[in-house]
GROMACS .gro file of C-alpha atoms in nm:
model
  371
    1MET     CA    1   0.000   0.000   0.000
    2ASP     CA    2   0.123   0.353  -0.081
    3ASP     CA    3   0.223   0.569   0.212
    4ILE     CA    4  -0.044   0.760   0.407
    5PHE     CA    5   0.053   1.092   0.250
    6THR     CA    6  -0.022   0.961  -0.100
    7GLN     CA    7  -0.353   0.814   0.017
    8CYS     CA    8  -0.458   1.148   0.169
    9ARG     CA    9  -0.343   1.335  -0.140
   10GLU     CA   10  -0.555   1.108  -0.362
   11GLY     CA   11  -0.854   1.100  -0.128
   12ASN     CA   12  -0.852   0.722  -0.077
   13SER     CA   13  -1.087   0.712   0.221
   14VAL     CA   14  -1.083   0.333   0.260
   15ALA     CA   15  -0.705   0.314   0.274
   16VAL     CA   16  -0.687   0.610   0.513
   17ARG     CA   17  -0.945   0.450   0.742
   18LEU     CA   18  -0.751   0.122   0.752
   19TRP     CA   19  -0.431   0.312   0.833
   20LEU     CA   20  -0.602   0.506   1.112
   21ASP     CA   21  -0.747   0.187   1.259
   22ASN     CA   22  -0.392   0.078   1.334
   23THR     CA   23  -0.340   0.250   1.668
   24GLU     CA   24   0.038   0.231   1.628
   25ASN     CA   25   0.024   0.491   1.348
   26ASP     CA   26   0.071   0.858   1.434
   27LEU     CA   27  -0.178   1.067   1.236
   28ASN     CA   28   0.021   1.384   1.307
   29LEU     CA   29   0.352   1.265   1.171
   30GLY     CA   30   0.509   1.467   0.890
   31ASP     CA   31   0.675   1.372   0.564
   32ASP     CA   32   1.019   1.494   0.457
   33HIS     CA   33   0.883   1.850   0.434
   34GLY     CA   34   0.680   1.833   0.754
   35PHE     CA   35   0.344   1.793   0.575
   36SER     CA   36   0.102   1.594   0.791
   37PRO     CA   37  -0.181   1.382   0.643
   38LEU     CA   38  -0.418   1.671   0.722
   39HIS     CA   39  -0.193   1.912   0.530
   40TRP     CA   40  -0.218   1.697   0.218
   41ALA     CA   41  -0.593   1.635   0.244
   42CYS     CA   42  -0.659   2.007   0.287
   43ARG     CA   43  -0.426   2.103   0.002
   44GLU     CA   44  -0.597   1.864  -0.241
   45GLY     CA   45  -0.952   1.938  -0.124
   46LYS     CA   46  -1.035   1.587  -0.004
   47ASN     CA   47  -1.332   1.665   0.220
   48GLY     CA   48  -1.403   1.308   0.330
   49VAL     CA   49  -1.044   1.248   0.437
   50VAL     CA   50  -1.031   1.585   0.615
   51ASP     CA   51  -1.345   1.492   0.814
   52MET     CA   52  -1.197   1.155   0.904
   53LEU     CA   53  -0.864   1.296   1.018
   54ILE     CA   54  -1.025   1.569   1.229
   55MET     CA   55  -1.264   1.320   1.387
   56ARG     CA   56  -0.971   1.095   1.479
   57GLY     CA   57  -0.788   1.382   1.651
   58ALA     CA   58  -0.556   1.537   1.393
   59ARG     CA   59  -0.397   1.860   1.514
   60ILE     CA   60  -0.575   2.147   1.340
   61ASN     CA   61  -0.289   2.397   1.369
   62VAL     CA   62  -0.002   2.159   1.292
   63MET     CA   63   0.279   2.328   1.096
   64ASN     CA   64   0.507   2.202   0.821
   65ARG     CA   65   0.870   2.306   0.795
   66GLY     CA   66   0.769   2.636   0.638
   67ASP     CA   67   0.525   2.703   0.925
   68ASP     CA   68   0.222   2.654   0.696
   69THR     CA   69  -0.088   2.516   0.866
   70PRO     CA   70  -0.358   2.313   0.688
   71LEU     CA   71  -0.559   2.637   0.673
   72HIS     CA   72  -0.283   2.803   0.468
   73LEU     CA   73  -0.304   2.524   0.210
   74ALA     CA   74  -0.685   2.507   0.194
   75ALA     CA   75  -0.707   2.885   0.153
   76SER     CA   76  -0.439   2.905  -0.117
   77HIS     CA   77  -0.615   2.636  -0.325
   78GLY     CA   78  -0.965   2.779  -0.290
   79HIS     CA   79  -1.126   2.496  -0.092
   80ARG     CA   80  -1.397   2.705   0.074
   81ASP     CA   81  -1.577   2.418   0.251
   82ILE     CA   82  -1.255   2.296   0.410
   83VAL     CA   83  -1.156   2.650   0.511
   84ALA     CA   84  -1.492   2.694   0.685
   85LYS     CA   85  -1.458   2.354   0.852
   86LEU     CA   86  -1.109   2.429   0.984
   87ILE     CA   87  -1.219   2.766   1.122
   88GLN     CA   88  -1.514   2.596   1.292
   89CYS     CA   89  -1.267   2.352   1.451
   90LYS     CA   90  -1.066   2.642   1.599
   91ALA     CA   91  -0.796   2.676   1.332
   92ASP     CA   92  -0.605   2.998   1.393
   93PRO     CA   93  -0.661   3.228   1.092
   94ASN     CA   94  -0.390   3.468   1.205
   95THR     CA   95  -0.102   3.218   1.204
   96VAL     CA   96   0.198   3.361   1.019
   97ASN     CA   97   0.436   3.131   0.829
   98GLU     CA   98   0.809   3.179   0.780
   99HIS     CA   99   0.743   3.423   0.494
  100GLY     CA  100   0.519   3.642   0.708
  101ASN     CA  101   0.198   3.531   0.534
  102THR     CA  102  -0.137   3.439   0.688
  103PRO     CA  103  -0.392   3.216   0.510
  104LEU     CA  104  -0.567   3.533   0.392
  105HIS     CA  105  -0.248   3.651   0.222
  106TYR     CA  106  -0.235   3.324   0.028
  107ALA     CA  107  -0.602   3.334  -0.068
  108CYS     CA  108  -0.552   3.686  -0.210
  109PHE     CA  109  -0.217   3.608  -0.376
  110TRP     CA  110  -0.350   3.302  -0.560
  111GLY     CA  111  -0.669   3.479  -0.666
  112GLN     CA  112  -0.907   3.289  -0.436
  113ASP     CA  113  -1.128   3.597  -0.394
  114GLU     CA  114  -1.432   3.414  -0.258
  115VAL     CA  115  -1.222   3.249   0.011
  116ALA     CA  116  -1.049   3.577   0.092
  117GLU     CA  117  -1.377   3.768   0.127
  118LYS     CA  118  -1.535   3.491   0.333
  119ARG     CA  119  -1.240   3.468   0.570
  120GLN     CA  120  -1.165   3.838   0.586
  121ARG     CA  121  -1.489   3.901   0.772
  122LYS     CA  122  -1.385   3.645   1.030
  123TRP     CA  123  -1.024   3.750   1.054
  124ALA     CA  124  -1.071   4.125   1.059
  125ARG     CA  125  -0.923   4.254   1.383
  126LEU     CA  126  -1.226   4.465   1.470
  127TRP     CA  127  -1.367   4.498   1.819
  128GLN     CA  128  -1.687   4.671   1.918
  129GLY     CA  129  -1.721   4.842   2.255
  130ARG     CA  130  -1.798   5.162   2.443
  131TRP     CA  131  -1.563   5.453   2.509
  132GLN     CA  132  -1.662   5.770   2.693
  133GLY     CA  133  -2.027   5.669   2.651
  134ASP     CA  134  -2.007   5.619   2.273
  135GLU     CA  135  -2.036   5.299   2.070
  136ILE     CA  136  -1.699   5.248   1.904
  137VAL     CA  137  -1.507   5.011   1.680
  138VAL     CA  138  -1.143   4.934   1.756
  139LYS     CA  139  -0.942   4.839   1.448
  140VAL     CA  140  -0.621   4.646   1.518
  141LEU     CA  141  -0.369   4.695   1.238
  142GLN     CA  142  -0.185   4.375   1.154
  143VAL     CA  143   0.169   4.501   1.097
  144ARG     CA  144   0.460   4.263   1.067
  145ASP     CA  145   0.804   4.360   1.202
  146TRP     CA  146   0.696   4.665   1.399
  147THR     CA  147   0.993   4.900   1.402
  148THR     CA  148   1.084   5.236   1.552
  149ARG     CA  149   1.044   5.388   1.205
  150LYS     CA  150   0.691   5.249   1.168
  151SER     CA  151   0.606   5.364   1.520
  152ARG     CA  152   0.721   5.717   1.435
  153ASP     CA  153   0.525   5.716   1.105
  154PHE     CA  154   0.213   5.594   1.284
  155ASN     CA  155   0.236   5.873   1.543
  156GLU     CA  156   0.280   6.130   1.267
  157GLU     CA  157   0.006   6.004   1.035
  158HIS     CA  158  -0.291   5.902   1.247
  159PRO     CA  159  -0.363   6.254   1.387
  160LYS     CA  160  -0.428   6.368   1.027
  161LEU     CA  161  -0.727   6.130   1.019
  162ARG     CA  162  -0.896   6.303   1.314
  163ILE     CA  163  -1.123   6.516   1.094
  164PHE     CA  164  -1.426   6.635   1.292
  165SER     CA  165  -1.520   6.941   1.088
  166HIS     CA  166  -1.748   6.788   0.824
  167PRO     CA  167  -2.071   6.586   0.866
  168ASN     CA  168  -1.984   6.348   0.581
  169ILE     CA  169  -1.644   6.252   0.722
  170LEU     CA  170  -1.622   5.974   0.981
  171PRO     CA  171  -1.315   6.065   1.187
  172VAL     CA  172  -1.063   5.855   1.366
  173LEU     CA  173  -1.140   5.921   1.734
  174GLY     CA  174  -0.809   5.807   1.869
  175ALA     CA  175  -0.517   5.571   1.819
  176CYS     CA  176  -0.238   5.413   2.016
  177GLN     CA  177   0.029   5.150   2.016
  178SER     CA  178  -0.098   4.899   2.266
  179PRO     CA  179   0.169   4.713   2.465
  180PRO     CA  180   0.242   4.429   2.506
  181SER     CA  181   0.098   4.369   2.157
  182PRO     CA  182   0.308   4.529   1.880
  183HIS     CA  183  -0.001   4.600   1.673
  184PRO     CA  184  -0.126   4.962   1.673
  185ILE     CA  185  -0.498   5.031   1.705
  186ILE     CA  186  -0.732   5.291   1.558
  187ILE     CA  187  -1.065   5.387   1.719
  188THR     CA  188  -1.367   5.510   1.524
  189HIS     CA  189  -1.742   5.546   1.572
  190TYR     CA  190  -1.959   5.236   1.542
  191MET     CA  191  -2.201   5.265   1.250
  192PRO     CA  192  -2.510   5.043   1.298
  193TYR     CA  193  -2.579   4.996   0.925
  194GLY     CA  194  -2.221   4.917   0.834
  195SER     CA  195  -2.081   5.014   0.497
  196LEU     CA  196  -2.262   5.121   0.182
  197TYR     CA  197  -2.130   4.801   0.024
  198ASN     CA  198  -2.310   4.599   0.292
  199ILE     CA  199  -2.638   4.781   0.230
  200LEU     CA  200  -2.624   4.750  -0.148
  201HIS     CA  201  -2.497   4.395  -0.185
  202GLN     CA  202  -2.532   4.189   0.130
  203GLY     CA  203  -2.903   4.148   0.180
  204THR     CA  204  -2.994   4.409   0.441
  205THR     CA  205  -3.354   4.516   0.490
  206LEU     CA  206  -3.279   4.875   0.390
  207VAL     CA  207  -3.419   4.989   0.056
  208VAL     CA  208  -3.207   5.224  -0.156
  209ASP     CA  209  -3.440   5.381  -0.412
  210GLN     CA  210  -3.327   5.649  -0.659
  211SER     CA  211  -3.399   5.928  -0.413
  212GLN     CA  212  -3.184   5.764  -0.144
  213ALA     CA  213  -2.914   5.684  -0.399
  214VAL     CA  214  -2.891   6.052  -0.496
  215LYS     CA  215  -2.881   6.146  -0.127
  216PHE     CA  216  -2.591   5.907  -0.065
  217ALA     CA  217  -2.412   6.039  -0.376
  218LEU     CA  218  -2.453   6.396  -0.253
  219ASP     CA  219  -2.319   6.304   0.091
  220ILE     CA  220  -2.013   6.138  -0.061
  221ALA     CA  221  -1.947   6.421  -0.307
  222SER     CA  222  -1.975   6.679  -0.026
  223GLY     CA  223  -1.729   6.485   0.189
  224MET     CA  224  -1.484   6.445  -0.098
  225ALA     CA  225  -1.514   6.814  -0.192
  226PHE     CA  226  -1.404   6.895   0.163
  227LEU     CA  227  -1.119   6.643   0.164
  228HIS     CA  228  -0.990   6.786  -0.164
  229THR     CA  229  -0.948   7.126   0.000
  230LEU     CA  230  -0.695   6.983   0.246
  231GLU     CA  231  -0.324   7.039   0.190
  232PRO     CA  232  -0.169   6.795   0.200
  233MET     CA  233  -0.449   6.558   0.103
  234VAL     CA  234  -0.522   6.247   0.308
  235SER     CA  235  -0.284   5.995   0.154
  236ARG     CA  236  -0.393   5.653   0.031
  237LEU     CA  237  -0.765   5.700   0.079
  238TYR     CA  238  -0.927   5.470  -0.177
  239LEU     CA  239  -1.283   5.578  -0.255
  240ASN     CA  240  -1.523   5.283  -0.284
  241SER     CA  241  -1.845   5.163  -0.123
  242LYS     CA  242  -1.660   4.953   0.136
  243HIS     CA  243  -1.512   5.271   0.284
  244ILE     CA  244  -1.839   5.463   0.299
  245MET     CA  245  -2.018   5.411   0.631
  246ILE     CA  246  -2.389   5.474   0.689
  247ASP     CA  247  -2.497   5.621   1.022
  248GLU     CA  248  -2.830   5.588   1.203
  249ASP     CA  249  -2.970   5.889   1.014
  250MET     CA  250  -2.892   5.725   0.678
  251THR     CA  251  -2.614   5.974   0.615
  252ALA     CA  252  -2.314   5.852   0.415
  253ARG     CA  253  -1.977   5.927   0.575
  254ILE     CA  254  -1.629   5.865   0.433
  255SER     CA  255  -1.433   5.653   0.682
  256MET     CA  256  -1.092   5.789   0.775
  257ALA     CA  257  -1.015   5.463   0.955
  258ASP     CA  258  -0.998   5.297   0.612
  259ALA     CA  259  -0.721   5.525   0.483
  260LYS     CA  260  -0.399   5.326   0.453
  261LEU     CA  261  -0.094   5.439   0.644
  262SER     CA  262   0.242   5.462   0.469
  263PHE     CA  263   0.375   5.136   0.610
  264GLN     CA  264   0.066   4.928   0.518
  265CYS     CA  265   0.146   4.724   0.204
  266PRO     CA  266   0.305   5.010   0.004
  267GLY     CA  267   0.252   4.971  -0.369
  268ARG     CA  268  -0.049   4.741  -0.336
  269MET     CA  269  -0.361   4.816  -0.540
  270TYR     CA  270  -0.681   4.804  -0.333
  271SER     CA  271  -1.024   4.735  -0.491
  272PRO     CA  272  -0.920   4.790  -0.855
  273ALA     CA  273  -1.284   4.786  -0.975
  274TRP     CA  274  -1.322   5.140  -0.841
  275MET     CA  275  -0.981   5.271  -0.948
  276ALA     CA  276  -0.913   5.501  -1.241
  277PRO     CA  277  -0.718   5.350  -1.533
  278GLU     CA  278  -0.428   5.589  -1.480
  279ALA     CA  279  -0.413   5.493  -1.110
  280LEU     CA  280  -0.365   5.131  -1.215
  281GLN     CA  281  -0.104   5.219  -1.476
  282LYS     CA  282   0.116   5.476  -1.304
  283LYS     CA  283   0.290   5.545  -0.977
  284PRO     CA  284   0.084   5.744  -0.723
  285GLU     CA  285   0.312   6.045  -0.756
  286ASP     CA  286   0.252   6.053  -1.133
  287ILE     CA  287  -0.127   6.090  -1.127
  288ASN     CA  288  -0.374   6.363  -1.037
  289ARG     CA  289  -0.530   6.223  -0.721
  290ARG     CA  290  -0.835   6.448  -0.740
  291SER     CA  291  -0.915   6.336  -1.095
  292ALA     CA  292  -0.861   5.971  -1.001
  293ASP     CA  293  -1.101   6.011  -0.708
  294MET     CA  294  -1.364   6.148  -0.946
  295TRP     CA  295  -1.342   5.831  -1.156
  296SER     CA  296  -1.389   5.624  -0.839
  297PHE     CA  297  -1.695   5.834  -0.758
  298ALA     CA  298  -1.839   5.764  -1.103
  299VAL     CA  299  -1.806   5.388  -1.045
  300LEU     CA  300  -1.967   5.434  -0.704
  301LEU     CA  301  -2.253   5.626  -0.866
  302TRP     CA  302  -2.296   5.339  -1.114
  303GLU     CA  303  -2.304   5.099  -0.818
  304LEU     CA  304  -2.572   5.305  -0.643
  305VAL     CA  305  -2.810   5.310  -0.939
  306THR     CA  306  -2.755   4.951  -1.061
  307ARG     CA  307  -2.727   4.785  -0.714
  308GLU     CA  308  -2.454   4.565  -0.866
  309VAL     CA  309  -2.091   4.500  -0.773
  310PRO     CA  310  -1.869   4.635  -1.052
  311PHE     CA  311  -1.715   4.352  -1.257
  312ALA     CA  312  -1.837   4.094  -1.006
  313ASP     CA  313  -1.754   3.802  -1.238
  314LEU     CA  314  -1.381   3.886  -1.255
  315SER     CA  315  -1.093   3.847  -1.009
  316HIS     CA  316  -0.908   4.152  -0.878
  317MET     CA  317  -0.615   4.076  -1.106
  318GLU     CA  318  -0.836   4.043  -1.415
  319ILE     CA  319  -1.014   4.369  -1.331
  320GLY     CA  320  -0.687   4.557  -1.289
  321MET     CA  321  -0.548   4.429  -1.620
  322LYS     CA  322  -0.865   4.480  -1.822
  323VAL     CA  323  -0.945   4.827  -1.687
  324SER     CA  324  -0.590   4.956  -1.729
  325LEU     CA  325  -0.496   4.788  -2.058
  326GLU     CA  326  -0.808   4.666  -2.240
  327GLY     CA  327  -1.057   4.947  -2.189
  328LEU     CA  328  -1.297   4.759  -1.962
  329ARG     CA  329  -1.560   5.001  -1.830
  330PRO     CA  330  -1.892   4.970  -1.640
  331THR     CA  331  -2.186   4.934  -1.877
  332ILE     CA  332  -2.472   5.171  -1.806
  333PRO     CA  333  -2.796   4.970  -1.839
  334PRO     CA  334  -3.118   5.110  -1.991
  335GLY     CA  335  -3.374   5.268  -1.763
  336ILE     CA  336  -3.129   5.481  -1.566
  337SER     CA  337  -3.213   5.850  -1.522
  338PRO     CA  338  -3.061   6.046  -1.814
  339HIS     CA  339  -2.934   6.309  -1.570
  340ILE     CA  340  -2.744   6.047  -1.369
  341CYS     CA  341  -2.614   5.886  -1.691
  342LYS     CA  342  -2.481   6.221  -1.808
  343LEU     CA  343  -2.314   6.284  -1.472
  344MET     CA  344  -2.153   5.938  -1.472
  345ARG     CA  345  -2.009   5.990  -1.820
  346LEU     CA  346  -1.883   6.333  -1.721
  347CYS     CA  347  -1.707   6.198  -1.411
  348MET     CA  348  -1.566   5.899  -1.602
  349ASN     CA  349  -1.405   6.099  -1.881
  350GLU     CA  350  -1.107   5.912  -2.022
  351ASP     CA  351  -0.906   6.234  -2.004
  352PRO     CA  352  -0.837   6.301  -1.633
  353ALA     CA  353  -0.800   6.672  -1.701
  354LYS     CA  354  -1.159   6.691  -1.831
  355ARG     CA  355  -1.322   6.536  -1.525
  356PRO     CA  356  -1.507   6.783  -1.300
  357LYS     CA  357  -1.411   6.867  -0.944
  358PHE     CA  358  -1.633   6.762  -0.655
  359ASP     CA  359  -1.733   7.117  -0.570
  360MET     CA  360  -1.869   7.140  -0.925
  361ILE     CA  361  -2.094   6.833  -0.902
  362VAL     CA  362  -2.234   6.901  -0.554
  363PRO     CA  363  -2.479   7.165  -0.693
  364ILE     CA  364  -2.580   6.923  -0.969
  365LEU     CA  365  -2.665   6.653  -0.716
  366GLU     CA  366  -2.849   6.906  -0.498
  367LYS     CA  367  -3.073   6.992  -0.794
  368MET     CA  368  -3.134   6.621  -0.860
  369GLN     CA  369  -3.230   6.574  -0.495
  370ASP     CA  370  -3.479   6.863  -0.511
  371LYS     CA  371  -3.664   6.717  -0.811
   0.00000   0.00000   0.00000
């Protein structure tokens, strides 16, 4: 009979069961690279063998020689059912391997977007609580190799996110580096309805008709018009529906807690479906940030009126390539208000220099709201 690792790799449940019935066998032993039977079953997506090994007492968080757990391998190969099963059995989703990667890193790197989105909600280091009588959310930033330089940058950058002077900006309330943990934290208001993305796409009971969509668009444009008056601008604030929070009065507010700090994955492209083509093609210092934000607003406006996720059938990598190099653009469906269609096309002009500024479109949206 082939060795147990081959049987697990091939999903031979009968052979695995016979091997496990021999009590002299150690189901947590590793091969030459430290891969346990559970590692191989999770990597190859063999659900039946995974169930059997877990039921017989396999160690959920066992590591190979590269410090990968079974969850790393299931996530990197897109086996959603096994990922969910491992999490349910107390697998640690924040385990870091020798390369500094968590299972979520692997899911994103290998294009397993569904796994990444499913796990990100469970792994997000967000805590809800009360502070000075207010409902708050504490966001723990997962930063590897915390250094004096990063500590200094954090202390310099987070005060710039404490913007209390506009009703459509959701400020950072406070921040600190919390010993003994090396991970810094950011505190912001708790928003009961969550993000605009949640409301539009994740089955909430809230109804966003055209009137409410225009109201949200006006809120966002007003907030962005204010942010664009700041010098210097808030760096690495990526405008999309996941970073727009909705408060109890159904007011849209741009979340400063979602702005990326300088030491957080520099060079990475976030949510390319909302990003301007030039932002995907060029270095940040080579683009007009205000014009790029206007393109993102146009995609957000499209999202509001269609209730669809932009390019939902494509992976992040495919979206980035097709938008930047192949001219992929959101298709405006029939039945949309001609005024909104005209505004979308104006904001999504291929020439960044011809896109309007936010203080120019706020009066347009105000007139739409009054009709």
